[in-house]
Coordinates of C-alpha atoms and ligand atoms in Angstrom, one line a residue:
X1 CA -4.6 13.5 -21.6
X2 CA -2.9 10.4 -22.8
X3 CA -4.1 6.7 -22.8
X4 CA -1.2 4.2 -22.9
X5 CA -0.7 1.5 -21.3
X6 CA 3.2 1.1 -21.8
X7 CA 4.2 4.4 -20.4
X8 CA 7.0 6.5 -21.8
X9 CA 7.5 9.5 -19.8
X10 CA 6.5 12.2 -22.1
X11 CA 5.1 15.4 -20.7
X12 CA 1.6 16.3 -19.5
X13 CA 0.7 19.8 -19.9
X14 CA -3.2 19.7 -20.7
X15 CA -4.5 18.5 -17.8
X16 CA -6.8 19.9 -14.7
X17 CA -6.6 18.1 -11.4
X18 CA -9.4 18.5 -9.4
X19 CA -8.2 17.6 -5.5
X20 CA -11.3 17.1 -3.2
X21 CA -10.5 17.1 0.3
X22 CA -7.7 19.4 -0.1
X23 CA -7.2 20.7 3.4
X24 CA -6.9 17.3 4.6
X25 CA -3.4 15.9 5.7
X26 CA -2.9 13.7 2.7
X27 CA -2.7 16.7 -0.1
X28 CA -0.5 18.6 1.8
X29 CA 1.8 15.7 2.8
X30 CA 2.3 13.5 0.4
X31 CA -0.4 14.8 -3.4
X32 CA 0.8 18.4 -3.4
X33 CA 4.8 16.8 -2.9
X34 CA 4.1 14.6 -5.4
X35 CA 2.9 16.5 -8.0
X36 CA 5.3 19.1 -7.2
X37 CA 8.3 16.8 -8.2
X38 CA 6.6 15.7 -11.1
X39 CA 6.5 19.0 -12.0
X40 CA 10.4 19.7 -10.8
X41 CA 11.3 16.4 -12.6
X42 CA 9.5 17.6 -15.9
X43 CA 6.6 15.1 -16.1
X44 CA 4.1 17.8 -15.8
X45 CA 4.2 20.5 -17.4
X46 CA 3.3 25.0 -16.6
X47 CA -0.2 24.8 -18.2
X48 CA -1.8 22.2 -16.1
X49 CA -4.1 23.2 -13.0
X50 CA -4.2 21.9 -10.1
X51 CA -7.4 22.8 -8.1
X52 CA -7.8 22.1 -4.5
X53 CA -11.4 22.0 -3.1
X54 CA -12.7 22.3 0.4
X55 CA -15.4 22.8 2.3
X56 CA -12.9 25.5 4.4
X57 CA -13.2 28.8 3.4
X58 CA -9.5 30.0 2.0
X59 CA -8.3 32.0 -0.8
X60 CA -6.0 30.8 -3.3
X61 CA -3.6 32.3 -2.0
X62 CA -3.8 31.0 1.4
X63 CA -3.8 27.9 0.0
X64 CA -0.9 28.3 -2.1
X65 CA 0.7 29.9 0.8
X66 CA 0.1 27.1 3.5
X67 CA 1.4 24.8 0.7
X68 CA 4.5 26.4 0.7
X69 CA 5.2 26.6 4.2
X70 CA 4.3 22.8 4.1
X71 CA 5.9 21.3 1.4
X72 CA 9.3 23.8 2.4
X73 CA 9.5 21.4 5.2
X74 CA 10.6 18.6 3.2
X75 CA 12.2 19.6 0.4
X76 CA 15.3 21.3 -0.6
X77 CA 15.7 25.1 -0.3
X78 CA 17.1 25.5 -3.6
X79 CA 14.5 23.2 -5.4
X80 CA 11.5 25.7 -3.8
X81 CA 14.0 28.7 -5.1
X82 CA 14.0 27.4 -8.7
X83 CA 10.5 26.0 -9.2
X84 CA 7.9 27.0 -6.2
X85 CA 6.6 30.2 -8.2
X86 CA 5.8 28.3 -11.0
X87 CA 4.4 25.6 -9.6
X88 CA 2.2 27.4 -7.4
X89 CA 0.7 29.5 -10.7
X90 CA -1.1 26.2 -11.2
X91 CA -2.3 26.1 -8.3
X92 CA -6.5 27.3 -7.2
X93 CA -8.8 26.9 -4.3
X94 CA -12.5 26.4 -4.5
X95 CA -14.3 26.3 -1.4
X96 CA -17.2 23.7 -2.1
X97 CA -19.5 22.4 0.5
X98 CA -19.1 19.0 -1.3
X99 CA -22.8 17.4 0.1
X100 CA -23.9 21.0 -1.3
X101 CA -25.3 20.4 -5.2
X102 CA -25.2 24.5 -5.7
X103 CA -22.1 25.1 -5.1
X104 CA -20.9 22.8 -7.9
X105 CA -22.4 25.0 -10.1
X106 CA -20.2 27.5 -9.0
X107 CA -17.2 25.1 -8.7
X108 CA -18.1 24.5 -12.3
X109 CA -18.0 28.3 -14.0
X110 CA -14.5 28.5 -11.6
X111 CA -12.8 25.9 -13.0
X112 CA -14.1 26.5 -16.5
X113 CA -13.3 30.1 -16.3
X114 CA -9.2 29.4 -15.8
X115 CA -9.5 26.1 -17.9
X116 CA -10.6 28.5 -21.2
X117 CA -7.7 31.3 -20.0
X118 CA -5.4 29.1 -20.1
X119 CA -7.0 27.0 -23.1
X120 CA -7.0 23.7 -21.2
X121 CA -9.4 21.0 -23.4
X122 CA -11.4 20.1 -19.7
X123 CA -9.8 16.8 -19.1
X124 CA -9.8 16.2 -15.8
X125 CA -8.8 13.8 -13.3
X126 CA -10.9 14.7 -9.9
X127 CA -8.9 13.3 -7.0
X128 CA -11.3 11.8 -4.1
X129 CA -9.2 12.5 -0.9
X130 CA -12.7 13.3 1.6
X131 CA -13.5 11.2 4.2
X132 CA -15.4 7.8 2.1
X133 CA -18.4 8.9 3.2
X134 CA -18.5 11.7 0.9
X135 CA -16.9 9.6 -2.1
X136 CA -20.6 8.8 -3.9
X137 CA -21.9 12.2 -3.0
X138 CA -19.1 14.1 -4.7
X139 CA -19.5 12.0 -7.7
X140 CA -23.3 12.4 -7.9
X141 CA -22.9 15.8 -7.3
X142 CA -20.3 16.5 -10.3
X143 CA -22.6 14.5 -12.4
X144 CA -25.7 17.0 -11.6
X145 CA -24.0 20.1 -12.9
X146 CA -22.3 17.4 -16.0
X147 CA -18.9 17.7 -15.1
X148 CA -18.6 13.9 -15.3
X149 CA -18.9 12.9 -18.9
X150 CA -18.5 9.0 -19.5
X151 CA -15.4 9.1 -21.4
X152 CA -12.0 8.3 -19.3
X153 CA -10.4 10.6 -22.0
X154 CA -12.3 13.9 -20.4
X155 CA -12.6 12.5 -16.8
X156 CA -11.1 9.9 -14.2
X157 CA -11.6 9.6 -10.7
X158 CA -9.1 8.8 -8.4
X159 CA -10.0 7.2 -5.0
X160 CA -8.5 7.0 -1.7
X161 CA -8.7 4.1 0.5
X162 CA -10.8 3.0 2.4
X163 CA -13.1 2.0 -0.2
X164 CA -15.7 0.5 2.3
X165 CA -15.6 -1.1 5.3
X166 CA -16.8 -4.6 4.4
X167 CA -17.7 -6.4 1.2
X168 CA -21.0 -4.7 1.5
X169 CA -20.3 -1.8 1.9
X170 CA -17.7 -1.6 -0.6
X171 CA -20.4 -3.3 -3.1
X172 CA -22.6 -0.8 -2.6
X173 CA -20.1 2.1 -3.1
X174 CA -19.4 -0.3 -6.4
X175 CA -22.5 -0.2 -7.6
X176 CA -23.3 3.6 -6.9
X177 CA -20.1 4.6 -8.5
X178 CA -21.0 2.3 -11.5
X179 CA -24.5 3.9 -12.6
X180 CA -22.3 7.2 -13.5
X181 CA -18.9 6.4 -14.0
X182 CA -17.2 3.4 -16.7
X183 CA -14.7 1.1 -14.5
X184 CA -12.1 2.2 -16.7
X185 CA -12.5 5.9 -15.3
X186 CA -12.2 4.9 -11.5
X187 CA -8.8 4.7 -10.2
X188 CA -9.1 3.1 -7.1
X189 CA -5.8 4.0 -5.4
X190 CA -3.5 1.8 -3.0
X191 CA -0.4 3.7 -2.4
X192 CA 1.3 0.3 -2.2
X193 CA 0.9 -0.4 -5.5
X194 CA 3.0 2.9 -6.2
X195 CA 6.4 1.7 -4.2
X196 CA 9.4 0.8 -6.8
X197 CA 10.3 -1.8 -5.1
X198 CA 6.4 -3.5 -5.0
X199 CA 6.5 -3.2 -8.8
X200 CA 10.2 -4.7 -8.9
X201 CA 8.3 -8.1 -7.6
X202 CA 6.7 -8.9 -10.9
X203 CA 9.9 -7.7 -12.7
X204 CA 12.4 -10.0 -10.6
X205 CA 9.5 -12.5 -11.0
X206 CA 8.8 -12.4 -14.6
X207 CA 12.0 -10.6 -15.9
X208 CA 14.5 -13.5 -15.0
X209 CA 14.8 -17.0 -15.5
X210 CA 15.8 -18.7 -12.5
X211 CA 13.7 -17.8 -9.7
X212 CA 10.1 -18.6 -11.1
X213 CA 10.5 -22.0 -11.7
X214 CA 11.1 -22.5 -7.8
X215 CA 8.2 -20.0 -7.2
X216 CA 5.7 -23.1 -6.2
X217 CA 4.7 -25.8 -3.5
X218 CA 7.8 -28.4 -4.7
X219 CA 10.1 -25.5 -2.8
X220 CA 8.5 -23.3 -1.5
X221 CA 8.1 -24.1 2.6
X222 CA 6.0 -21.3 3.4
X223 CA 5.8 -17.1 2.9
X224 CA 6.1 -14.4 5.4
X225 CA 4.7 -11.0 4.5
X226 CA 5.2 -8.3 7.5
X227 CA 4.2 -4.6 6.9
X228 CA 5.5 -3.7 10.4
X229 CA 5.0 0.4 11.6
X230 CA 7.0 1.5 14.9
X231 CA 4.6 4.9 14.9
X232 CA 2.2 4.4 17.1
X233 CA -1.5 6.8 16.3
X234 CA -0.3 9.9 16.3
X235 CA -1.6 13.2 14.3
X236 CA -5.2 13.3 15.4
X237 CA -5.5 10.2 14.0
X238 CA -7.2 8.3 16.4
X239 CA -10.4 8.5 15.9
X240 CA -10.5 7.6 11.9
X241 CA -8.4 4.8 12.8
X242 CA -10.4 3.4 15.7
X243 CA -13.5 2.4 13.8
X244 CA -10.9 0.9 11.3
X245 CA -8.0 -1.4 12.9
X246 CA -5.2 -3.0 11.2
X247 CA -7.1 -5.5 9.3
X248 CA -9.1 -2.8 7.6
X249 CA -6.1 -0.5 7.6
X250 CA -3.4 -2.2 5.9
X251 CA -3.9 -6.1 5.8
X252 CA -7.5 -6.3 3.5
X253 CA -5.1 -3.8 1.2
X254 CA -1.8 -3.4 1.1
X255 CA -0.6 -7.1 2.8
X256 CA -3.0 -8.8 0.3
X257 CA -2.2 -6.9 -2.7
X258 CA 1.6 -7.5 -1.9
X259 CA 0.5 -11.5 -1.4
X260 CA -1.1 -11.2 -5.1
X261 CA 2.4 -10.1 -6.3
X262 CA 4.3 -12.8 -5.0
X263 CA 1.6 -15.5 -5.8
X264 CA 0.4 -14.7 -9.0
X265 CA 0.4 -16.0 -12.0
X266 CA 2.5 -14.5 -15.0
X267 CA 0.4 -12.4 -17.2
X268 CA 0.1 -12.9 -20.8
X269 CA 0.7 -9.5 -21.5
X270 CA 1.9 -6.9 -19.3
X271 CA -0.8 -4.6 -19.3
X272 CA -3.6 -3.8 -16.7
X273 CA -6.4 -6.4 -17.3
X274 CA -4.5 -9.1 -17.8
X275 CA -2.4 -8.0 -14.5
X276 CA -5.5 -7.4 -12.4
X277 CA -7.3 -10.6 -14.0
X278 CA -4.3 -12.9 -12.6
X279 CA -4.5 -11.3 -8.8
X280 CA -8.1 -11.8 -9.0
X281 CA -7.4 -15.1 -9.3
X282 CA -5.5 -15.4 -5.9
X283 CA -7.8 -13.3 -4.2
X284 CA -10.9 -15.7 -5.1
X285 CA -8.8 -18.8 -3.9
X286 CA -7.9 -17.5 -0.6
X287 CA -8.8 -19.9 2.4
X288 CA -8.2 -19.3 5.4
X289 CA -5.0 -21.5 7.2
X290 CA -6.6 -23.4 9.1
X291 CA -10.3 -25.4 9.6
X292 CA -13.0 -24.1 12.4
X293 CA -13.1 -20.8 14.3
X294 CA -11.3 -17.8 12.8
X295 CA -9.4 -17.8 15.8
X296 CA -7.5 -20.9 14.6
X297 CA -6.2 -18.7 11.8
X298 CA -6.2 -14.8 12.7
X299 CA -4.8 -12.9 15.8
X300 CA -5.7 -9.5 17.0
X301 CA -3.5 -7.7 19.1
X302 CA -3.6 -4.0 20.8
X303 CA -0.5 -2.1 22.1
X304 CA 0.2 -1.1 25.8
X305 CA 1.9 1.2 27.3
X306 CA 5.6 0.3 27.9
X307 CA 9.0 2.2 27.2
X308 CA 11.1 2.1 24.3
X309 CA 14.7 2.4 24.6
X310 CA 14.2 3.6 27.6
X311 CA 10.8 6.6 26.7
X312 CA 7.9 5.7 28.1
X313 CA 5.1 5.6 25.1
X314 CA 1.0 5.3 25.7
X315 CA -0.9 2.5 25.4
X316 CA -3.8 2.6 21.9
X317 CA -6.1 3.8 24.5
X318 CA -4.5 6.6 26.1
X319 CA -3.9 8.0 22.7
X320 CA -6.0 11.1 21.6
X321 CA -9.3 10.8 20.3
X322 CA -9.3 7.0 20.7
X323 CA -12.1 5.3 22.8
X324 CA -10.5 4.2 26.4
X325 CA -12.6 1.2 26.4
X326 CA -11.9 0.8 23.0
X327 CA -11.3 -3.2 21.3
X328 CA -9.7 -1.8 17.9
X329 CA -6.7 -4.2 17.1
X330 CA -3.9 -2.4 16.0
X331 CA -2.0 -5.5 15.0
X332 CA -3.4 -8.2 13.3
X333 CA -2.2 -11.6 11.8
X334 CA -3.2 -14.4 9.9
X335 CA -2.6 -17.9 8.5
X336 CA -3.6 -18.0 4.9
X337 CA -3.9 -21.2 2.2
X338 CA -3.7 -20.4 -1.5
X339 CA -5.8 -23.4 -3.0
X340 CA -4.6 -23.6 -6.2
X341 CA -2.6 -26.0 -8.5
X342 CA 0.8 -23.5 -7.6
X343 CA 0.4 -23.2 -4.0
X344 CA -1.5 -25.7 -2.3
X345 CA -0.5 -26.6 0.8
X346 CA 1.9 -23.8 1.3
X347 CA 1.1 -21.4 4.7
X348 CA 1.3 -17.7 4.3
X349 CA 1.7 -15.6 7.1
X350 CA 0.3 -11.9 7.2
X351 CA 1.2 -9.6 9.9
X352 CA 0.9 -6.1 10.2
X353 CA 0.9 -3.7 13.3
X354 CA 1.3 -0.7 15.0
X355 CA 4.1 0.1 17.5
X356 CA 5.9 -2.6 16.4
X357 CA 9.0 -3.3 17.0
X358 CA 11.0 -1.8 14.3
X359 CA 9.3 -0.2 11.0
X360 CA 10.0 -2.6 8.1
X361 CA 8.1 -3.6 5.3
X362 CA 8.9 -7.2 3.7
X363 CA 7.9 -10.4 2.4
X364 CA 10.5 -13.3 3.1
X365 CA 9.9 -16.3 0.8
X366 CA 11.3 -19.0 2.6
X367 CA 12.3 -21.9 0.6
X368 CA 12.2 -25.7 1.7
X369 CA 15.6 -27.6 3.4
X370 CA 17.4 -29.9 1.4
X371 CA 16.3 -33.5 1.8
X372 CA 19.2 -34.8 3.9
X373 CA 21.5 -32.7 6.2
X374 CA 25.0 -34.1 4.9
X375 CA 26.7 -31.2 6.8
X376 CA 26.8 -29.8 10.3
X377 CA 25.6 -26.3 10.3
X378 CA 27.6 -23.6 12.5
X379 CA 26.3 -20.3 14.1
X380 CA 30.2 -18.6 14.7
X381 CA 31.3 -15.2 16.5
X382 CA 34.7 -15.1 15.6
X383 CA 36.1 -17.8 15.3
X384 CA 34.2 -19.8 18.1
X385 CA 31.5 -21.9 16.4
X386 CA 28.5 -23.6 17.8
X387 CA 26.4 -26.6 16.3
X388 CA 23.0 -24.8 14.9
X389 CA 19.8 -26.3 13.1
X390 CA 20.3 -26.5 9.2
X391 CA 19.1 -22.9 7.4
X392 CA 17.0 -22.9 4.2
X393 CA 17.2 -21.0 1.8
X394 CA 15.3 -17.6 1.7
X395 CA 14.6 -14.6 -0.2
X396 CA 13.6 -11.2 0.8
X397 CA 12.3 -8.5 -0.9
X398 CA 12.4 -5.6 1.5
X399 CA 9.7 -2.9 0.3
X400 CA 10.9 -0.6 2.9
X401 CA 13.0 1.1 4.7
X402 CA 16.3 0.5 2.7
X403 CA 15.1 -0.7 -0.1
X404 CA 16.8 -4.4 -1.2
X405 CA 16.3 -7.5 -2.0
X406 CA 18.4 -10.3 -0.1
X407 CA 18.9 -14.3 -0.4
X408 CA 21.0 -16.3 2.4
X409 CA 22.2 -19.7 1.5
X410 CA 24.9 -22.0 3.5
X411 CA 28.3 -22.0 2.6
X412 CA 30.9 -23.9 3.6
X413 CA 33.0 -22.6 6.8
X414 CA 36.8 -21.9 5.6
X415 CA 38.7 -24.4 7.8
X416 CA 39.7 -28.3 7.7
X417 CA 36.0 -29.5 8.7
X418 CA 33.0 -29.8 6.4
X419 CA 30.6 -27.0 8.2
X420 CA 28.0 -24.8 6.8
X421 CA 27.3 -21.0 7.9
X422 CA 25.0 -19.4 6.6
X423 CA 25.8 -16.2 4.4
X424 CA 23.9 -13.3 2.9
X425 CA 23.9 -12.3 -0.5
X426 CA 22.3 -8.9 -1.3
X427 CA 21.1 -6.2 -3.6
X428 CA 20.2 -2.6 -2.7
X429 CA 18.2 -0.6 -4.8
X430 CA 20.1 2.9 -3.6
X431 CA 23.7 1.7 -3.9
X432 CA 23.4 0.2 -7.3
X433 CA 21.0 3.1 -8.8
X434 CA 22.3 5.9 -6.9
X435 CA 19.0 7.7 -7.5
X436 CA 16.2 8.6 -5.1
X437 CA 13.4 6.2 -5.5
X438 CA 10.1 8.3 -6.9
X439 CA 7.3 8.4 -4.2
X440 CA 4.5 6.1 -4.9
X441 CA 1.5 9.0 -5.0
X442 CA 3.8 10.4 -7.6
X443 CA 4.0 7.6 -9.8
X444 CA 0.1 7.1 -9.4
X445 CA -0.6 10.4 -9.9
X446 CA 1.1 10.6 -13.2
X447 CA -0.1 7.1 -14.4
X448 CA -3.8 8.3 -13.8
X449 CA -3.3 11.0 -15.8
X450 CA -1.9 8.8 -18.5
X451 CA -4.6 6.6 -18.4
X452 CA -2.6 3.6 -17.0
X453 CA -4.5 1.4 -14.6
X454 CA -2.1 -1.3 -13.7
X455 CA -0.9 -0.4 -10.6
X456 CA -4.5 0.7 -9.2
X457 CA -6.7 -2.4 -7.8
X458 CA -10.1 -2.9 -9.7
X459 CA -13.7 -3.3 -7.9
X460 CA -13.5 -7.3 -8.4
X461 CA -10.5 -7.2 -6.7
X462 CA -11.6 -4.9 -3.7
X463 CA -14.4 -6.7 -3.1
X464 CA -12.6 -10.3 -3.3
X465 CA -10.4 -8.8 -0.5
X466 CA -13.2 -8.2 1.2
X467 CA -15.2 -11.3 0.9
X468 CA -11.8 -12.9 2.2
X469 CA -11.6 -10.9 6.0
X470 CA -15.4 -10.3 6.3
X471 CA -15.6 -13.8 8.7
X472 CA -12.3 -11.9 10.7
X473 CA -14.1 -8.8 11.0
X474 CA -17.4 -10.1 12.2
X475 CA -15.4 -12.1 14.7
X476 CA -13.5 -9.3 16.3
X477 CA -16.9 -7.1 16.5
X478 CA -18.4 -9.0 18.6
X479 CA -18.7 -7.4 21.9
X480 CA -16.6 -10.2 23.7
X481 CA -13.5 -10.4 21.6
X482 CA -10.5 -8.6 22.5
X483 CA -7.6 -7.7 21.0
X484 CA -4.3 -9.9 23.2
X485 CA -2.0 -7.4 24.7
X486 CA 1.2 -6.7 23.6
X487 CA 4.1 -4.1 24.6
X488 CA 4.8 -1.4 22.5
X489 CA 8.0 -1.9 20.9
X490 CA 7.6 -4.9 20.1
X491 CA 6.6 -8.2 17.9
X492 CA 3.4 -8.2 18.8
X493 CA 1.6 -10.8 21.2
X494 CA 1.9 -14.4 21.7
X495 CA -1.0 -15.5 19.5
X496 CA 1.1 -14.3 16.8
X497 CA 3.8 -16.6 17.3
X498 CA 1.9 -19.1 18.1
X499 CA 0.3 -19.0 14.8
X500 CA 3.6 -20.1 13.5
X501 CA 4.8 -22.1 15.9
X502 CA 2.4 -24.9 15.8
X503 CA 3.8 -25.6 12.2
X504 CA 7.1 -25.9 13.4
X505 CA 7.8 -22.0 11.9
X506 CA 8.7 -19.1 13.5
X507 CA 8.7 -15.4 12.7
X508 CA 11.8 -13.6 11.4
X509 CA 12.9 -10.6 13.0
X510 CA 13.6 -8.3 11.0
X511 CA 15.9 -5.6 10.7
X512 CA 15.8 -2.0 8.6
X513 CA 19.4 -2.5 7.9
Ligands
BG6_1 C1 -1.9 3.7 5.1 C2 -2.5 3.4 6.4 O1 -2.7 3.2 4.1 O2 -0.6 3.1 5.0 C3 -1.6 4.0 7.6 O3 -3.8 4.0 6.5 C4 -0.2 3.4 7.4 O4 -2.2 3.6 8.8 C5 0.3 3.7 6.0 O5 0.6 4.1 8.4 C6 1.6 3.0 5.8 O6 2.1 3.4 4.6 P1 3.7 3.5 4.4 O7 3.8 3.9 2.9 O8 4.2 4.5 5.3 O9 4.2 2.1 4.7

């Protein structure tokens, strides 16, 4: 197993990868995938083995069989034709009671056994995708029969979100965690962290010269970070996600960890510490937008029923296994501060939801207006041309669908009067790579097998986040707070807007395309 923190991609072919939770959803749908294209795609090579454990009772080669069917789904005919057979030779099933310390004794002498056939060394990365309640157990039991040596050469542990469910919680899971495993063997996974176009944010910040010096509170009017979903719960879902919500869903992780991109400072080197060590540093000077009650600064929302281009969809609480009284926000929003030397004084605005109104992930830096209108500004449709207010400047980094980055800017009108329009300028990551963007679980995957850490979020971090929300969270438990109503299909409710609004802002719209 390698240890480098500048990645070249050079072949793996020594490793064992121990899946925990394998006949859950997220190995068939999106680690299983992966780790087949890194395979296709030469990253990893024949020898490695992948082993997928599971308190249901399967053979190997059931599992490798329901694999197939699975992954056929989504990919290519001819790349199952030319590498499935392979790929599933890697492939075991243990069935493991995982709160059960026996059978890791068993799970032990079975991995062992097809480690020495195929004279693996026993480095392992064991990949935690159980429900979180099982994340210390399985650790403690590894450790029991010694499979969990504490050196990040012969073992790392990758783990799913959610890593608790408050800053206690997640403390304590820190602390457990910490009396058997090194920091630098915990890989605490957020798949955001894993999207090309999330990384490119430091690159376009820190690889050119001429947007970083405007990256601050002299031009910078305020920051708008949407990680929109049209989906509403579907899958079964419904229960795991009703004693979560969208704060603890996507906005404590993935929204903050995208604000951390855009807001930090430039490392000194660009290697994990010092990456992680600078969006600490955001994290810990978060404040929340505004003075007094937390609901001066954060909205929660729930969807109702409604119909979307013309289909009529459920409301949160008619979906399955969700509680029909149930006060879980499935869209939430918030003004926050960062009170630093950089930032201060400038709003961002986090919103995230369910059944929105389009999916689209993106943060739109929005710069300030010049200090004196000298031109009139036109909206035109054709040729017919009506007065508008003056644009600023912005720029988008669109994280997904259609992967781009954009910046609009006001140019002047052809004709024989000094008018402005405003006029897009953009960059998209397909049309000028013509490649298909590697998945995110496949880039983390392979990077915690190389040891890399960067792009995985460390406990100080996690627990910052935490410390951050906690106030929102104890606000929306309480028994008489409820989520506003909004339509599916749409923006979300009126508090959301209106946290905007009463700076004078308002929310873009916007669009996949
Ligand atoms: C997950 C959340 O972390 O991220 C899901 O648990 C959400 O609820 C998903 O749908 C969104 O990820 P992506 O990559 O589809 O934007």
């Amino acid at each position: 197993m390698n240890s480098n923190s500048n990645p070249t991609p050079s072949q793996i072919d020594d490793v064992t990868i121990m899946i925990f939770g394998a006949s859950g959803d997220l190995t068939g749908r999106k680690l299983i995938p992966a780790l087949f294209d890194l395979y296709k795609n030469g990253y990893l090579g024949g020898n490695c083995l992948i082993v997928g454990v599971a308190r249901r009772e399967k053979t190997s080669d059931s599992f490798r069989s329901e694999l197939k069917t699975e992954l056929g789904e989504e990919i290519p005919q001819s790349a199952m034709d030319n590498h499935w057979n392979d790929f599933a030779s890697m492939l075991r099933y243990v069935h493991v009671d995982l709160t059960n310390q026996a059978d890791y004794v068993s799970l032990k002498e079975q991995v062992e056994e097809v480690e020495s056939e195929r004279r693996l060394p026993g480095h392992r990365v064991v990949y935690l995708a159980t429900s979180s309640s099982l994340f210390l157990p399985s650790i403690q039991n590894l450790s029991s029969v010694g499979m969990i040596p504490p050196d990040a050469n012969r073992v790392r542990v990758v783990i799913e979100k959610p890593f608790g469910h408050d800053f206690d919680s997640a403390n304590k899971l820190s602390q457990g965690l910490s009396q058997l495993l090194n920091e630098d063997q915990i890989y605490r996974i957020d798949h955001y962290l894993g999207k090309e176009t999330v990384q490119n944010i430091l690159l376009f910040r820190f690889g050119n010269a001429i947007f970083e010096p405007l990256f601050n509170r002299n031009h910078i009017d305020h920051v708008q970070i949407t990680v929109a979903e049209s989906q509403g719960i579907e899958g079964g879902r419904g229960k795991t996600y009703d004693k979560s919500g969208a704060l603890r869903d996507v906005l404590q992780n993935h929204a903050l960890q995208l604000l951390c991109l855009v807001a930090m400072e430039p490392p000194s080197l660009f290697e994990a510490e010092h990456i992680r060590d600078e969006k600490l540093k955001v994290l810990q000077t978060l404040k929340p937008g505004r003075s007094g009650n937390v609901d001066e600064w954060a909205v929660a929302g729930q969807y109702a029923a409604s119909s979307i281009r013309g289909e009529k969809v459920k409301g949160y609480v008619d979906e399955d296994r969700v509680a029909a009284d149930s006060q879980t926000e499935t869209f939430a929003a918030m003004e926050a501060r960062i009170d630093n030397w950089r930032w201060a004084g400038v709003p961002f605005y986090l919103r995230t939801g369910k059944r929105m109104a389009t999916r689209v992930t993106e943060i739109a830096i929005q710069f300030k207006l010049p200090p004196l209108h000298l031109f009139t500004t036109v909206e035109c449709e054709g040729i017919d041309c009506e007065p508008a207010n003056a644009q600023s400047n912005t720029l988008v980094f669109r994280i997904q669908p259609h992967e781009a980055i954009s910046i609009s800017f006001s140019t002047k009108r052809p004709g024989m009067q000094y008018r402005l329009q405003p006029v897009e300028m953009d960059f998209d990551f397909k049309g000028s790579f013509a490649i298909d963007l590697p998945a995110a679980y496949e880039r983390l995957l392979l990077d915690a097998m190389r040891g890399d850490s960067t792009l995985f979020t460390r406990s100080d971090e996690l627990e910052a986040a935490w410390k951050f929300v906690d106030p929102i969270l104890q606000q929306w438990e309480q028994e008489d707070h409820r989520p506003e109503l909004y339509p599916a299909g749409t923006w979300g409710p009126k508090g959301g807007n209106q946290l905007l609004s009463r700076n004078g802002h308002y929310w873009r719209a916007p669009t996949p395309e």
